[in-house]
């Protein structure tokens, strides 16, 4: 109905008024924010860090003012990225390549301190002894089994003599040793003692390099 037409029904008068057309396009344009952002002082961009620095004074301190300033900065940053950075299409999607950062960002933690040398490292450096490559010399060939076995650890070659049922006895070591495990376990006792000796040296090195008061 486009006119005011009264309708009477059981003593009630209903008036149908004409509906007002809503210009949705005009309202959308009214609420749409500008894409081009202009400021008296231009932005300074660091695209590598996705940073836009705005040196203009704040228009106010209300939440709406802060949101407006943040929106303008984000829009200006997006415009700068799309107009200056190379964009390419890949099977994974569209990628935008950022330039190297120009603004130094402070570290969260302090720079790592160089680990001091142990006695052996200092001795090797003094004598010109080069460290072995990773994994070099950790296995040996066992002629009895025809396999390569580790030098130490589980099924290591250093335990081979412990499994022998005949052991050649060194009388001097037998007199010096106070172990009551028997001659068969003499090699095992020596290996355990060597491990404890290495642990003592390791703790000594740690105490030596530890700073006072730490």
mmCIF file of C-alpha atoms in Angstrom:
data_model
loop_
_atom_site.group_PDB
_atom_site.id
_atom_site.type_symbol
_atom_site.label_atom_id
_atom_site.label_comp_id
_atom_site.label_asym_id
_atom_site.label_seq_id
_atom_site.Cartn_x
_atom_site.Cartn_y
_atom_site.Cartn_z
ATOM 1 C CA UNK A 1 0.000 0.000 0.000
ATOM 2 C CA UNK A 2 1.345 3.391 -0.965
ATOM 3 C CA UNK A 3 -1.355 5.673 0.431
ATOM 4 C CA UNK A 4 -2.960 6.260 3.771
ATOM 5 C CA UNK A 5 -6.013 4.054 3.487
ATOM 6 C CA UNK A 6 -8.060 3.567 6.685
ATOM 7 C CA UNK A 7 -9.422 0.109 7.264
ATOM 8 C CA UNK A 8 -12.170 -0.455 9.835
ATOM 9 C CA UNK A 9 -12.408 -3.823 11.491
ATOM 10 C CA UNK A 10 -14.532 -4.337 14.653
ATOM 11 C CA UNK A 11 -14.225 -0.716 15.635
ATOM 12 C CA UNK A 12 -10.435 -0.548 15.152
ATOM 13 C CA UNK A 13 -9.027 1.755 12.508
ATOM 14 C CA UNK A 14 -5.746 0.645 10.941
ATOM 15 C CA UNK A 15 -3.846 3.119 8.826
ATOM 16 C CA UNK A 16 -1.260 1.749 6.371
ATOM 17 C CA UNK A 17 1.390 4.341 5.721
ATOM 18 C CA UNK A 18 3.699 4.223 2.694
ATOM 19 C CA UNK A 19 7.077 2.610 3.350
ATOM 20 C CA UNK A 20 10.205 4.765 2.970
ATOM 21 C CA UNK A 21 12.800 3.353 0.567
ATOM 22 C CA UNK A 22 16.190 2.691 2.228
ATOM 23 C CA UNK A 23 19.169 3.691 0.188
ATOM 24 C CA UNK A 24 21.527 0.904 1.270
ATOM 25 C CA UNK A 25 24.225 1.969 -1.153
ATOM 26 C CA UNK A 26 24.263 5.492 0.258
ATOM 27 C CA UNK A 27 24.519 4.201 3.833
ATOM 28 C CA UNK A 28 27.338 1.824 2.869
ATOM 29 C CA UNK A 29 29.280 4.683 1.338
ATOM 30 C CA UNK A 30 28.690 6.764 4.453
ATOM 31 C CA UNK A 31 30.147 4.071 6.709
ATOM 32 C CA UNK A 32 33.004 3.035 4.386
ATOM 33 C CA UNK A 33 36.381 4.344 5.537
ATOM 34 C CA UNK A 34 38.871 5.779 3.036
ATOM 35 C CA UNK A 35 41.507 3.457 1.599
ATOM 36 C CA UNK A 36 44.014 6.240 0.962
ATOM 37 C CA UNK A 37 45.400 7.557 4.237
ATOM 38 C CA UNK A 38 46.951 11.015 4.212
ATOM 39 C CA UNK A 39 48.788 12.503 7.167
ATOM 40 C CA UNK A 40 50.559 15.854 7.661
ATOM 41 C CA UNK A 41 53.681 13.940 8.661
ATOM 42 C CA UNK A 42 54.172 10.874 6.428
ATOM 43 C CA UNK A 43 54.496 7.434 7.948
ATOM 44 C CA UNK A 44 57.898 5.833 8.355
ATOM 45 C CA UNK A 45 57.778 2.167 7.353
ATOM 46 C CA UNK A 46 59.910 -0.822 8.300
ATOM 47 C CA UNK A 47 58.268 -3.493 6.185
ATOM 48 C CA UNK A 48 60.660 -6.195 7.357
ATOM 49 C CA UNK A 49 59.181 -5.870 10.852
ATOM 50 C CA UNK A 50 55.678 -4.946 9.603
ATOM 51 C CA UNK A 51 56.101 -1.620 11.390
ATOM 52 C CA UNK A 52 54.514 1.757 10.577
ATOM 53 C CA UNK A 53 55.625 4.720 12.695
ATOM 54 C CA UNK A 54 53.206 7.630 13.012
ATOM 55 C CA UNK A 55 54.750 10.851 14.346
ATOM 56 C CA UNK A 56 51.553 12.899 14.129
ATOM 57 C CA UNK A 57 49.974 14.071 17.410
ATOM 58 C CA UNK A 58 46.961 12.145 18.639
ATOM 59 C CA UNK A 59 43.598 13.755 17.874
ATOM 60 C CA UNK A 60 42.362 12.703 21.301
ATOM 61 C CA UNK A 61 42.641 10.112 24.020
ATOM 62 C CA UNK A 62 39.239 8.475 23.728
ATOM 63 C CA UNK A 63 38.858 4.889 22.637
ATOM 64 C CA UNK A 64 37.311 5.965 19.320
ATOM 65 C CA UNK A 65 40.279 8.264 18.596
ATOM 66 C CA UNK A 66 42.795 5.521 19.342
ATOM 67 C CA UNK A 67 40.900 3.031 17.195
ATOM 68 C CA UNK A 68 40.832 5.518 14.317
ATOM 69 C CA UNK A 69 44.596 6.120 14.537
ATOM 70 C CA UNK A 70 45.300 2.374 14.715
ATOM 71 C CA UNK A 71 43.033 1.716 11.734
ATOM 72 C CA UNK A 72 44.756 4.391 9.633
ATOM 73 C CA UNK A 73 48.169 2.985 10.488
ATOM 74 C CA UNK A 74 47.138 -0.562 9.561
ATOM 75 C CA UNK A 75 45.602 0.651 6.276
ATOM 76 C CA UNK A 76 48.721 2.634 5.390
ATOM 77 C CA UNK A 77 50.939 -0.375 6.167
ATOM 78 C CA UNK A 78 48.831 -2.675 3.966
ATOM 79 C CA UNK A 79 48.923 -0.138 1.128
ATOM 80 C CA UNK A 80 52.701 0.093 1.375
ATOM 81 C CA UNK A 81 53.088 -3.704 1.366
ATOM 82 C CA UNK A 82 50.877 -4.189 -1.673
ATOM 83 C CA UNK A 83 52.544 -1.432 -3.694
ATOM 84 C CA UNK A 84 56.244 -1.981 -2.920
ATOM 85 C CA UNK A 85 56.792 -5.681 -2.096
ATOM 86 C CA UNK A 86 57.018 -8.374 -4.800
ATOM 87 C CA UNK A 87 54.019 -10.687 -4.916
ATOM 88 C CA UNK A 88 54.086 -14.104 -6.578
ATOM 89 C CA UNK A 89 51.703 -16.995 -6.911
ATOM 90 C CA UNK A 90 52.819 -20.447 -5.755
ATOM 91 C CA UNK A 91 51.117 -23.838 -5.356
ATOM 92 C CA UNK A 92 50.788 -23.027 -1.643
ATOM 93 C CA UNK A 93 49.084 -19.716 -2.348
ATOM 94 C CA UNK A 94 49.956 -16.070 -2.977
ATOM 95 C CA UNK A 95 53.181 -15.034 -1.235
ATOM 96 C CA UNK A 96 54.476 -11.551 -0.498
ATOM 97 C CA UNK A 97 58.241 -11.203 0.052
ATOM 98 C CA UNK A 98 59.283 -8.805 2.808
ATOM 99 C CA UNK A 99 62.516 -6.785 2.655
ATOM 100 C CA UNK A 100 65.163 -7.112 5.385
ATOM 101 C CA UNK A 101 64.252 -5.345 8.663
ATOM 102 C CA UNK A 102 65.826 -1.956 9.326
ATOM 103 C CA UNK A 103 64.765 -1.351 12.939
ATOM 104 C CA UNK A 104 66.865 -3.192 15.541
ATOM 105 C CA UNK A 105 64.667 -4.977 18.075
ATOM 106 C CA UNK A 106 66.080 -5.566 21.579
ATOM 107 C CA UNK A 107 66.704 -9.144 22.640
ATOM 108 C CA UNK A 108 64.523 -10.760 25.254
ATOM 109 C CA UNK A 109 67.549 -12.424 26.874
ATOM 110 C CA UNK A 110 71.191 -11.484 27.157
ATOM 111 C CA UNK A 111 73.754 -12.663 24.610
ATOM 112 C CA UNK A 112 75.038 -16.182 25.244
ATOM 113 C CA UNK A 113 78.413 -16.327 26.970
ATOM 114 C CA UNK A 114 81.121 -18.399 25.337
ATOM 115 C CA UNK A 115 81.658 -21.656 27.206
ATOM 116 C CA UNK A 116 85.155 -21.746 28.753
ATOM 117 C CA UNK A 117 87.551 -24.435 27.586
ATOM 118 C CA UNK A 118 88.211 -27.550 29.595
ATOM 119 C CA UNK A 119 91.740 -28.616 30.451
ATOM 120 C CA UNK A 120 91.777 -31.043 27.546
ATOM 121 C CA UNK A 121 90.489 -28.451 25.063
ATOM 122 C CA UNK A 122 93.118 -25.951 26.174
ATOM 123 C CA UNK A 123 95.827 -28.627 25.932
ATOM 124 C CA UNK A 124 94.625 -29.739 22.479
ATOM 125 C CA UNK A 125 94.574 -26.162 21.215
ATOM 126 C CA UNK A 126 98.090 -25.581 22.547
ATOM 127 C CA UNK A 127 99.451 -28.768 20.958
ATOM 128 C CA UNK A 128 97.521 -28.339 17.715
ATOM 129 C CA UNK A 129 95.426 -31.497 18.190
ATOM 130 C CA UNK A 130 92.359 -31.364 15.959
ATOM 131 C CA UNK A 131 89.069 -32.744 17.274
ATOM 132 C CA UNK A 132 87.726 -35.867 15.638
ATOM 133 C CA UNK A 133 84.747 -35.677 13.354
ATOM 134 C CA UNK A 134 81.380 -36.578 14.793
ATOM 135 C CA UNK A 135 81.039 -40.345 14.925
ATOM 136 C CA UNK A 136 84.646 -40.980 13.919
ATOM 137 C CA UNK A 137 86.368 -43.827 15.763
ATOM 138 C CA UNK A 138 83.303 -44.891 17.763
ATOM 139 C CA UNK A 139 83.167 -48.410 16.302
ATOM 140 C CA UNK A 140 85.733 -51.142 15.785
ATOM 141 C CA UNK A 141 85.692 -54.330 13.762
ATOM 142 C CA UNK A 142 85.265 -57.543 15.742
ATOM 143 C CA UNK A 143 87.108 -60.305 13.898
ATOM 144 C CA UNK A 144 85.437 -63.036 15.980
ATOM 145 C CA UNK A 145 81.892 -62.060 14.980
ATOM 146 C CA UNK A 146 82.675 -60.232 11.726
ATOM 147 C CA UNK A 147 80.653 -57.205 12.812
ATOM 148 C CA UNK A 148 81.311 -53.611 13.703
ATOM 149 C CA UNK A 149 80.724 -53.011 17.404
ATOM 150 C CA UNK A 150 80.914 -49.832 19.514
ATOM 151 C CA UNK A 151 84.092 -49.185 21.452
ATOM 152 C CA UNK A 152 82.215 -48.341 24.656
ATOM 153 C CA UNK A 153 78.751 -48.704 26.125
ATOM 154 C CA UNK A 154 76.263 -51.492 25.531
ATOM 155 C CA UNK A 155 78.014 -54.506 23.932
ATOM 156 C CA UNK A 156 81.132 -52.378 23.689
ATOM 157 C CA UNK A 157 84.525 -53.772 22.784
ATOM 158 C CA UNK A 158 85.894 -52.556 26.116
ATOM 159 C CA UNK A 159 83.803 -55.258 27.833
ATOM 160 C CA UNK A 160 85.178 -58.086 25.718
ATOM 161 C CA UNK A 161 87.835 -59.079 28.217
ATOM 162 C CA UNK A 162 85.220 -59.273 30.978
ATOM 163 C CA UNK A 163 83.480 -62.125 29.162
ATOM 164 C CA UNK A 164 86.589 -64.286 28.853
ATOM 165 C CA UNK A 165 86.555 -67.425 30.992
ATOM 166 C CA UNK A 166 90.348 -67.368 31.099
ATOM 167 C CA UNK A 167 92.005 -64.196 32.252
ATOM 168 C CA UNK A 168 95.727 -63.489 32.235
ATOM 169 C CA UNK A 169 96.632 -62.248 35.683
ATOM 170 C CA UNK A 170 99.023 -59.412 36.213
ATOM 171 C CA UNK A 171 100.651 -60.198 39.566
ATOM 172 C CA UNK A 172 101.520 -56.573 40.221
ATOM 173 C CA UNK A 173 97.937 -55.415 39.636
ATOM 174 C CA UNK A 174 96.649 -58.303 41.687
ATOM 175 C CA UNK A 175 98.774 -57.258 44.664
ATOM 176 C CA UNK A 176 97.788 -53.595 44.309
ATOM 177 C CA UNK A 177 94.091 -54.326 43.821
ATOM 178 C CA UNK A 178 91.974 -54.686 46.944
ATOM 179 C CA UNK A 179 88.889 -55.900 45.090
ATOM 180 C CA UNK A 180 87.262 -59.061 46.355
ATOM 181 C CA UNK A 181 85.345 -59.732 43.110
ATOM 182 C CA UNK A 182 87.849 -62.274 41.893
ATOM 183 C CA UNK A 183 90.200 -62.307 38.942
ATOM 184 C CA UNK A 184 87.434 -62.644 36.339
ATOM 185 C CA UNK A 185 85.854 -59.314 37.370
ATOM 186 C CA UNK A 186 89.160 -57.487 37.628
ATOM 187 C CA UNK A 187 88.721 -55.800 34.236
ATOM 188 C CA UNK A 188 85.203 -54.712 35.129
ATOM 189 C CA UNK A 189 86.459 -53.174 38.354
ATOM 190 C CA UNK A 190 89.133 -51.273 36.444
ATOM 191 C CA UNK A 191 86.567 -49.980 33.954
ATOM 192 C CA UNK A 192 84.259 -48.810 36.732
ATOM 193 C CA UNK A 193 87.147 -47.059 38.437
ATOM 194 C CA UNK A 194 88.034 -45.317 35.159
ATOM 195 C CA UNK A 195 84.437 -44.109 34.847
ATOM 196 C CA UNK A 196 84.490 -42.702 38.383
ATOM 197 C CA UNK A 197 87.829 -41.031 37.669
ATOM 198 C CA UNK A 198 86.388 -39.358 34.564
ATOM 199 C CA UNK A 199 83.394 -38.138 36.558
ATOM 200 C CA UNK A 200 85.672 -36.613 39.166
ATOM 201 C CA UNK A 201 87.634 -34.819 36.448
ATOM 202 C CA UNK A 202 84.404 -33.535 34.907
ATOM 203 C CA UNK A 203 83.214 -32.104 38.225
ATOM 204 C CA UNK A 204 86.621 -30.573 38.776
ATOM 205 C CA UNK A 205 86.429 -28.851 35.389
ATOM 206 C CA UNK A 206 82.946 -27.543 36.203
ATOM 207 C CA UNK A 207 84.154 -26.083 39.514
ATOM 208 C CA UNK A 208 87.151 -24.537 37.799
ATOM 209 C CA UNK A 209 85.153 -22.689 35.143
ATOM 210 C CA UNK A 210 82.285 -21.712 37.456
ATOM 211 C CA UNK A 211 82.250 -18.027 38.289
ATOM 212 C CA UNK A 212 82.468 -17.010 41.966
ATOM 213 C CA UNK A 213 79.112 -16.285 43.517
ATOM 214 C CA UNK A 214 77.102 -18.180 40.861
#
